[in-house]
Coordinates of C-alpha atoms and ligand atoms in Angstrom, one line a residue:
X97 CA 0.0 0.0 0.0
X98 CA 1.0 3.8 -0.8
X99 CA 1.8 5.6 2.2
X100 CA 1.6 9.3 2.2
X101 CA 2.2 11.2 5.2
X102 CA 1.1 15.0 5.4
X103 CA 4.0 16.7 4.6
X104 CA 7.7 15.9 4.1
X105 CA 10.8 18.6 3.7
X106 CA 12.6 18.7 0.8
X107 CA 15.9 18.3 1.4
X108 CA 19.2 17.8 -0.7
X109 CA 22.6 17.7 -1.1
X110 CA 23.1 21.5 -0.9
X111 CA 21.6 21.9 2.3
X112 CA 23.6 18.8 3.6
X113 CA 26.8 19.8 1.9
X114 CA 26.0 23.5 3.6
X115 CA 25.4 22.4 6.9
X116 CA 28.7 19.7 7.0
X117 CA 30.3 23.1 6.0
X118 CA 29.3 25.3 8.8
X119 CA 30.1 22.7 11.2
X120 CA 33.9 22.2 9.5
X121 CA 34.1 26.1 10.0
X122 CA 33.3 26.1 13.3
X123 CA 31.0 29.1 13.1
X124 CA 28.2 27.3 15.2
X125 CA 25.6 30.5 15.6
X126 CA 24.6 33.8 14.0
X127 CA 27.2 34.7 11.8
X128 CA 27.8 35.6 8.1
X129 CA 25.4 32.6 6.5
X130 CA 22.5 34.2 8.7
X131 CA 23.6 37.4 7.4
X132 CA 23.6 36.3 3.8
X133 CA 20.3 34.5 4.3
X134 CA 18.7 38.0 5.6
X135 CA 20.2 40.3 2.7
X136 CA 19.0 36.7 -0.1
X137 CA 15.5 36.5 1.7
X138 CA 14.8 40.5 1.7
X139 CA 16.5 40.4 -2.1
X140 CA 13.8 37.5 -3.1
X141 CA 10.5 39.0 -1.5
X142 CA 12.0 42.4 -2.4
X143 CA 12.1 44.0 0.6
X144 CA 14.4 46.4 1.7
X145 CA 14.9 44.9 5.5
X146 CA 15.1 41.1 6.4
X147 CA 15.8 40.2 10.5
X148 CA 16.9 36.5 10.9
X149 CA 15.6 35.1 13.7
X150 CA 14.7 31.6 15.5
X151 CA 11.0 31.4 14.6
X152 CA 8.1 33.3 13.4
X153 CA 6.6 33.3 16.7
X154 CA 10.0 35.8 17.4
X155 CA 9.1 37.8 14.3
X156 CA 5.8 38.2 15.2
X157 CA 7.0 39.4 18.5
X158 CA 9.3 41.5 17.8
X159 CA 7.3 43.1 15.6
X160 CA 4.8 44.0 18.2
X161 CA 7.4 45.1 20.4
X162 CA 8.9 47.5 17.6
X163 CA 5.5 49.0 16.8
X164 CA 5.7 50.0 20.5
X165 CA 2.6 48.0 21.2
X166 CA 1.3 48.5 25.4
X167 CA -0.4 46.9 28.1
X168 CA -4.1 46.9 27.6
X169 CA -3.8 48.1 23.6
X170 CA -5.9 46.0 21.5
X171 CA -4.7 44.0 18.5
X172 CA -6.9 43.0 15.4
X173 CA -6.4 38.9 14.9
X174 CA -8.2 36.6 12.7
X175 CA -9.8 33.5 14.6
X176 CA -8.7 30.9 11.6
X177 CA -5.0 31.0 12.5
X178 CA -2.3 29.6 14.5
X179 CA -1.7 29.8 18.4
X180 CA 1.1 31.9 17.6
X181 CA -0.9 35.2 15.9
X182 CA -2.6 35.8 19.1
X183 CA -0.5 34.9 21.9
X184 CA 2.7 36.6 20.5
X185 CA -0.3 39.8 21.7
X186 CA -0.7 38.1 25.0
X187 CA 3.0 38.7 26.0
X188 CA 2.2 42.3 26.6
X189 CA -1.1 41.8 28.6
X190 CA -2.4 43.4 25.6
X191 CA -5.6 41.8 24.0
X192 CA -6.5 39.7 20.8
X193 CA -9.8 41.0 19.5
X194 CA -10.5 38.1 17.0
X195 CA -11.6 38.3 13.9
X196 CA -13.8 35.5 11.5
X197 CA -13.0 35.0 8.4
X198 CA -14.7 35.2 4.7
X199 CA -15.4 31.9 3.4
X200 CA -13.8 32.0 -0.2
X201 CA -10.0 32.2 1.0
X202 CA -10.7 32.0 4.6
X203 CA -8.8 35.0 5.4
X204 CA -9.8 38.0 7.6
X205 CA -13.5 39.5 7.2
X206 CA -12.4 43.3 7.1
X207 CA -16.0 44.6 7.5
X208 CA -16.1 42.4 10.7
X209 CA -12.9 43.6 11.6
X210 CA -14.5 47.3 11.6
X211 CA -17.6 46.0 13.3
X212 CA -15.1 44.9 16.1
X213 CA -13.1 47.9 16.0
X214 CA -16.4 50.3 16.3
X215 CA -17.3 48.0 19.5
X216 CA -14.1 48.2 21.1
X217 CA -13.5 51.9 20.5
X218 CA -17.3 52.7 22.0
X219 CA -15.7 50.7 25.3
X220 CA -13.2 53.0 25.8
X221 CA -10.5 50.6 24.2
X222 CA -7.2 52.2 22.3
X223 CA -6.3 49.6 19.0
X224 CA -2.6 49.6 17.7
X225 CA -2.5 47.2 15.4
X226 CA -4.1 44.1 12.9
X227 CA -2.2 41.4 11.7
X228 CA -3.7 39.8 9.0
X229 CA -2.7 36.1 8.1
X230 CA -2.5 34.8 4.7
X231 CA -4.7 31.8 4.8
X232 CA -2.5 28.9 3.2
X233 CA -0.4 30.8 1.3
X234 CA -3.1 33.0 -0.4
X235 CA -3.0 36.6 0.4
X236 CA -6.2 38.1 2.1
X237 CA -7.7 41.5 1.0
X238 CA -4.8 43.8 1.4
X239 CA -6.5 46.8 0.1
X240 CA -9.5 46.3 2.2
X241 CA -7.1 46.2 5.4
X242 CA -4.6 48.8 4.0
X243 CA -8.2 51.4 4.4
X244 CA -9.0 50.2 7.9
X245 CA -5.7 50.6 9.1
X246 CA -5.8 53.8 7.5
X247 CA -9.0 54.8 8.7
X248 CA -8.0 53.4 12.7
X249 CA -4.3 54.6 12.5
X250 CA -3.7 50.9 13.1
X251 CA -0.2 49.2 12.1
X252 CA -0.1 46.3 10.0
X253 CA 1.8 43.3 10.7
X254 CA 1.3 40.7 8.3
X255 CA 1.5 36.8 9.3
X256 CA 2.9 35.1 6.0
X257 CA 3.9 31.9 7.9
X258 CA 2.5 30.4 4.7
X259 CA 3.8 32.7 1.8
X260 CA 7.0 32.0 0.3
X261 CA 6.4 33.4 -2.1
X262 CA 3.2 35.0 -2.5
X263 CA 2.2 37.8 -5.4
X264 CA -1.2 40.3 -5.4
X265 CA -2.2 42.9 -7.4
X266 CA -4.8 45.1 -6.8
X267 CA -6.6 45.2 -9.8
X268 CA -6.1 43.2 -13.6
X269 CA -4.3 46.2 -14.8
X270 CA -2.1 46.9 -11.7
X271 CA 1.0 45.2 -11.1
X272 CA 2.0 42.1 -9.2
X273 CA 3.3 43.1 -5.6
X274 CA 5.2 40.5 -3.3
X275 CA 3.5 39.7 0.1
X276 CA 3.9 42.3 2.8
X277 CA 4.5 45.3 0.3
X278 CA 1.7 47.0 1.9
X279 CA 2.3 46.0 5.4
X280 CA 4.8 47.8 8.1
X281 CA 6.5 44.5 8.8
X282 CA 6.0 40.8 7.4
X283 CA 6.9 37.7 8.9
X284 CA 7.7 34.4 7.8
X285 CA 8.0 31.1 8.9
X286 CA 11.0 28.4 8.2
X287 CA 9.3 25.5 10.6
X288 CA 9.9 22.3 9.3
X289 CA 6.4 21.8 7.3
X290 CA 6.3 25.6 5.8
X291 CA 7.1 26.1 2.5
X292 CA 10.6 27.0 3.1
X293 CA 12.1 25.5 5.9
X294 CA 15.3 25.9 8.1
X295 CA 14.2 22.8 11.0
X296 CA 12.8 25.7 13.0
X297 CA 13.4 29.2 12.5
X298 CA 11.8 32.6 10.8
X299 CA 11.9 36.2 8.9
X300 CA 10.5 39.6 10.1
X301 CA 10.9 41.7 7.2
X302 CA 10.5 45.9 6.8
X303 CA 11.0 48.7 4.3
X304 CA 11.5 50.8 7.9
X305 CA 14.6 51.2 9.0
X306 CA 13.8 52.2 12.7
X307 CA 11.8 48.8 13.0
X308 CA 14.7 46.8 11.6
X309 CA 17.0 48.6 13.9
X310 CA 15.1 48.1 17.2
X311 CA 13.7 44.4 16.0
X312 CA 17.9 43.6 15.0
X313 CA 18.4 45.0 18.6
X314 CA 16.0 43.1 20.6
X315 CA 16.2 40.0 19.1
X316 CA 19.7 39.7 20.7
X317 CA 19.5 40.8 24.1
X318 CA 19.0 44.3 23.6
X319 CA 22.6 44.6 22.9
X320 CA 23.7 47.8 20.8
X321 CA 24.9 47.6 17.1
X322 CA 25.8 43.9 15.4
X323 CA 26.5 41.8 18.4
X324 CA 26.9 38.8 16.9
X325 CA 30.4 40.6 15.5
X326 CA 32.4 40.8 19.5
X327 CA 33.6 37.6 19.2
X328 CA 35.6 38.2 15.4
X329 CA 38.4 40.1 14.6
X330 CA 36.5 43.0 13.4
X331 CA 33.6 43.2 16.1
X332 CA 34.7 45.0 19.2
X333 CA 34.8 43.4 22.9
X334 CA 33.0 46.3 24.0
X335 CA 28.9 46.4 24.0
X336 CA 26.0 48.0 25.7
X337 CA 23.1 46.9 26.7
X338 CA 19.8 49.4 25.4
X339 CA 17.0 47.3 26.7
X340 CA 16.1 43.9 27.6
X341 CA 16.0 42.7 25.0
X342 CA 15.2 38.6 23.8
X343 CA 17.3 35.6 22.6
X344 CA 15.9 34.9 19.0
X345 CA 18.7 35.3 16.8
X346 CA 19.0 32.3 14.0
X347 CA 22.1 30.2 14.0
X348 CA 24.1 29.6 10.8
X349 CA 23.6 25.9 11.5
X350 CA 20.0 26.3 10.3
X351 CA 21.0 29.0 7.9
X352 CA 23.1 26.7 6.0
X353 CA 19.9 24.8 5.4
X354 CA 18.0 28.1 4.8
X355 CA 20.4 29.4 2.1
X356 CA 19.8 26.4 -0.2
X357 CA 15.9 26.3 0.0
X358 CA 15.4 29.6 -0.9
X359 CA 17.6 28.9 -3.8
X360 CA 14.8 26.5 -4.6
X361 CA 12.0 28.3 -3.3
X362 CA 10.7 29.2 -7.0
X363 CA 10.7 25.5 -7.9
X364 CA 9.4 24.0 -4.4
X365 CA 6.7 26.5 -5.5
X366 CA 6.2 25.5 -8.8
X367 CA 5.8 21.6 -7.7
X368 CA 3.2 22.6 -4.9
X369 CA 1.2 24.8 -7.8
X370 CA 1.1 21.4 -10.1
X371 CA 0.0 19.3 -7.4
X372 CA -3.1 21.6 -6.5
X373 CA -3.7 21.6 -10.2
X374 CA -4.1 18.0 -9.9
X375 CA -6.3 17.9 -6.9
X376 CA -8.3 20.3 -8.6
X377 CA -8.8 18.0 -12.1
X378 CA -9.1 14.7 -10.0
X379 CA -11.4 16.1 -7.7
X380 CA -13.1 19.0 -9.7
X381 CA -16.9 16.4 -10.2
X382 CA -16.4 15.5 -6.9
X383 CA -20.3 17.3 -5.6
X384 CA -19.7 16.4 -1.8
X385 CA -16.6 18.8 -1.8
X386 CA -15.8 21.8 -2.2
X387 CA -11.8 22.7 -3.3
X388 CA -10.0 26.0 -2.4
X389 CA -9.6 28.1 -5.5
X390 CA -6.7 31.0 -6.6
X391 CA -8.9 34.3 -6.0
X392 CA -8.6 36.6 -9.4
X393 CA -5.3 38.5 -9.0
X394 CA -4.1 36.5 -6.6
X395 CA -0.6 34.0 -6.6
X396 CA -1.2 31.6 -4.1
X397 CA 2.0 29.8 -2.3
X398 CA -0.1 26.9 -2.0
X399 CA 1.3 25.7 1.5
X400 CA -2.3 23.9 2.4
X401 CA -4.8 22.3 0.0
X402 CA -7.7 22.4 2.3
X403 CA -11.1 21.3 1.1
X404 CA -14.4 21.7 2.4
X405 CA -17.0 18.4 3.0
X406 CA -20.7 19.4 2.6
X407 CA -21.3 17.2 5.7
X408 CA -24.9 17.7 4.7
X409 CA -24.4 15.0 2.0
X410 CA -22.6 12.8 3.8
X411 CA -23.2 10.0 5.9
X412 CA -19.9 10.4 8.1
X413 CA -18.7 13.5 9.8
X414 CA -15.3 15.3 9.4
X415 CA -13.4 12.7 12.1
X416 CA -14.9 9.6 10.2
X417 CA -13.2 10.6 6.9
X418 CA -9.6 11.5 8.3
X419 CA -10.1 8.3 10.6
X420 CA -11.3 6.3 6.9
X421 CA -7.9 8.2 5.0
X422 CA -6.1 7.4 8.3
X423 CA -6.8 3.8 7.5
X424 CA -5.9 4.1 3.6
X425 CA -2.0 5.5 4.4
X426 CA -2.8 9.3 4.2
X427 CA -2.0 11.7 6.9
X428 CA -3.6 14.7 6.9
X429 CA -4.4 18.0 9.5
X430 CA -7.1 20.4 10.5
X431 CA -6.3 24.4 9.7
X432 CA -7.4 24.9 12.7
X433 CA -9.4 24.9 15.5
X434 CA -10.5 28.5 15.3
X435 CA -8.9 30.4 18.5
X436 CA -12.2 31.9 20.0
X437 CA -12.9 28.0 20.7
X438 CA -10.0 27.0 22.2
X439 CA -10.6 27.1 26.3
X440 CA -7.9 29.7 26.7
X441 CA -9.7 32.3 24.6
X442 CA -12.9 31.3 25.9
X443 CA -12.3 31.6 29.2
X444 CA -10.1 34.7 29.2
X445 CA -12.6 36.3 27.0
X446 CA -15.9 35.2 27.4
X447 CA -15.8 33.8 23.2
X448 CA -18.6 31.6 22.6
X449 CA -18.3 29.9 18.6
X450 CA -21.4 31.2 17.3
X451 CA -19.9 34.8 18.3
X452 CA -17.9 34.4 15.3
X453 CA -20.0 32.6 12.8
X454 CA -18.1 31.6 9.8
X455 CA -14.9 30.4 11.4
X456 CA -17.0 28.0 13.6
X457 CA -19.3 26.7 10.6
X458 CA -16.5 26.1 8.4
X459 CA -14.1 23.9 11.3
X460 CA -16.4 21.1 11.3
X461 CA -15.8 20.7 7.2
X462 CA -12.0 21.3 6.8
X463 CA -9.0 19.2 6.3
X464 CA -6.1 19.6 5.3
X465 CA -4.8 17.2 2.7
X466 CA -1.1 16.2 1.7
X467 CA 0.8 18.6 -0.9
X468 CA 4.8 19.0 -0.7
X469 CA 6.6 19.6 -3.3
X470 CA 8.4 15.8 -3.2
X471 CA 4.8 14.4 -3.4
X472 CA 4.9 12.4 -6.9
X473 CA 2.0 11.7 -9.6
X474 CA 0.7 8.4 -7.9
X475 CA 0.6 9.8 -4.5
X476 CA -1.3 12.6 -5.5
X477 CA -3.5 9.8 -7.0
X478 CA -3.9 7.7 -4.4
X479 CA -5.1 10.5 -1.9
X480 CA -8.0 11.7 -4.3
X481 CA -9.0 7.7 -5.3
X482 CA -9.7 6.8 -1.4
X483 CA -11.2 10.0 -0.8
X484 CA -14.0 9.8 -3.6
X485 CA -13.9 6.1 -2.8
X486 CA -14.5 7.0 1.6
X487 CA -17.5 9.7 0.1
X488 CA -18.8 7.5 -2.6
X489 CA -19.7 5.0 0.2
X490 CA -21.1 7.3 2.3
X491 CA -23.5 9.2 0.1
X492 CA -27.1 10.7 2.1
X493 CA -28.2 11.2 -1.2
X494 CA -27.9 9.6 -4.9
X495 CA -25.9 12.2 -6.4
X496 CA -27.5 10.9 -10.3
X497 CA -31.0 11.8 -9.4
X498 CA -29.8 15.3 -7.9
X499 CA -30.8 14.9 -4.9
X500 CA -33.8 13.4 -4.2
X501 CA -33.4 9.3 -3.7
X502 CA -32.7 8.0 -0.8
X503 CA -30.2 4.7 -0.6
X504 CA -29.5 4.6 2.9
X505 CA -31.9 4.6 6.0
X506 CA -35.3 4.7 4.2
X507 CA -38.8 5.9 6.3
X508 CA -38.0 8.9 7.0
X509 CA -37.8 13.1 6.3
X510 CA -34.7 14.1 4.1
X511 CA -33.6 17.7 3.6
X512 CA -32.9 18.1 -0.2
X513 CA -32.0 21.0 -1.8
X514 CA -35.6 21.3 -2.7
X515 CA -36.9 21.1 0.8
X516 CA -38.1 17.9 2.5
X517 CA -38.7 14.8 1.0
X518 CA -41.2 12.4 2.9
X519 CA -39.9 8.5 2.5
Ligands
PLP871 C1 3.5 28.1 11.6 C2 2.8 29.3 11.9 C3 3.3 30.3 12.8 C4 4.5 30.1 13.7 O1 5.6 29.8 13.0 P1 6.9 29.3 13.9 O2 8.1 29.5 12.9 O3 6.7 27.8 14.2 O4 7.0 30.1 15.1 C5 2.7 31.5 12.9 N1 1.5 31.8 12.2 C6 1.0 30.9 11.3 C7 -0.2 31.2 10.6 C8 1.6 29.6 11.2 O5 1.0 28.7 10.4

């Protein structure tokens, strides 16, 4: 049998060769492959300012800290993201208003957003920021949060753990933009399953200088100008420290491996975009599904191919089917658990799921199916063949008379999409 787990790195020689290097040299931590990697990255996702550090968790962090974000502030966060968007807000004692999402790309609702931001403000409550994620690698509605921000003096720090790389433009005419071109700082994830990867580690990109200064400073102990430099020839013994700062700097250990997969990025990119347009032709007739789609104007990195059950077809429920793929070889995830129903958020905040809507009617009906770049033509096969085969037993309805035959459990009231059917 064909296994396929969820996701796999791809890794070659260069990285291997790279990393054998770096531990011949004997430069162990930050040093001049981290710096390379920073000026490479911000050269590839054209940005003028690219901050090395240990995760995007750090980035995201530091980026809150350079904004100058408070105690008590208020920072815009969409539900349908990771642990890491909203609790990165949480280190300052300042609070996560969540967001829900739209349902074609799953990103950030920005007219909920401003429903949320009218609320807070008429309790008194001061907003600094939103941080917008880009939901699988498929930028959200930049120009829609480029206005609010406008419109709330609110900074924008974009989460593009999933976009490397990731392209926009605002209109057909317009031209393409890279991710986090309208954003005050971008950051990026190098975890071992993101499109990229360095084992663990991430990116906080600018076009400000002030933020890169004071996010370079803090993510090395506060310590003034290049730290990592005291212990070469050139670096001085002498230092100060200018706050207290945090330990996130990236090692050239993971680096080494970074250098080499961004060298790839374009084609790791190009083999994920081929293997959604496979799931798309394989299971494009597929009625019980619904399959995420490029918006117009929109370059999607294509770090999740998450589809939609219509569980109102189907005779088994979201666990069933990952349990039934489970059984078949295929490993597969949930993008995610929407934070307001997590029992942190609920019981810090009072969230209850139908207070944001969407996010909580579409977590029952996602998963998140295998695509990595590695993933070859009969793996990609064998995932959509035992999916239509797990729905096709397990049918409410006979899809050939549209809806309104029963085959299973007879003698009783069906909703159709006609209305009910007596049996
Ligand atoms: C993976 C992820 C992060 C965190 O990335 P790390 O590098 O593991 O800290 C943040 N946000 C989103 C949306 C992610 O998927």
């Amino acid at each position: 049998m064909i296994n396929v787990p969820f996701h796999k790195p791809s890794i070659g020689p260069e990285e291997i060769n790279e990393v054998v290097d770096t531990l011949k040299n004997g430069w162990l931590t930050t040093g001049p492959k981290a710096k390379l990697l920073e000026k490479e990255f911000a050269c590839y996702l054209a940005h003028q300012y690219a901050v090395a550090v240990n995760s995007c968790t750090a980035a995201l962090h530091l980026a809150l800290e350079a904004i100058g974000l408070q105690a008590g502030e208020c920072v815009l966060v969409p539900s349908m993201t990771f642990a890491a968007t909203a609790e990165v807000v949480r280190y300052f004692n300042a609070r996560p208003i969540l967001v829900d999402c739209r349902s074609e790309d799953f990103n950030l609702d920005v007219a909920d957003a401003e429903r949320r931001i009218l609320s807070a403000l008429s309790h008194g409550e001061q907003i600094r920021a939103i941080i917008p994620v880009h939901y699988a690698g498929q930028i959200g509605d930049v120009a829609g949060v480029a206005a609010l921000a406008k419109r709330y003096d609110l900074r924008i720090i974009e989460d593009a753990a999933h976009c490397c790389p990731a392209f926009y433009r605002l209109d057909n005419s317009a031209v393409w933009q890279t991710v986090g071109t309208g954003a005050d700082i971008s950051c990026y994830s190098f975890y071992a399953n993101k499109a990229i990867t360095t084992g663990e580690g991430g990116m906080a990109c600018t076009h400000k200088s002030e933020y890169a200064e004071r996010m370079r400073v803090m993510s090395l102990h506060g310590i003034s100008k290049d730290a990592w430099k005291r212990f070469t020839s050139e670096g001085s013994w002498y230092y100060e420290i200018t706050a207290p700062g945090f330990k996130y700097n990236l090692t050239d250990i993971a680096a080494s491996i970074g250098l080499h997969q961004l060298r790839k990025s374009d084609d790791l990119h190009r083999k994920r975009t081929y293997l959604a347009n496979r799931y798309a032709e394989l299971l494009g007739d597929v009625d019980e599904l619904v399959l995420p789609v490029a918006q117009p104007n929109r370059n999607h990195s294509w770090h999740l191919y998450v589809i939609r059950l219509k569980l109102d077809r189907l005779l088994l429920d979201r666990a069933a089917v990952i349990e039934e793929l489970k059984r078949a070889g295929i490993g597969v995830s949930v993008h995610w658990l929407p934070l307001h129903m997590h029992p942190y958020y609920r019981n810090a905040y009072g969230y209850e799921p139908a207070d944001l809507p969407r996010s909580a009617q579409l977590y029952p009906e996602i998963i998140s199916l295998p695509i990595f770049p590695d993933m070859n033509d009969a793996e990609v096969e064998h995932v959509c063949n035992q999916l239509r085969r797990i729905i096709s037993g397990h049918l409410k309805i006979s899809p050939k008379l549209s809806g309104k035959l029963l085959i299973h459990k007879p003698s009783k009231i069906i909703k159709t999409g006609n209305g009910e059917l007596k049996l």
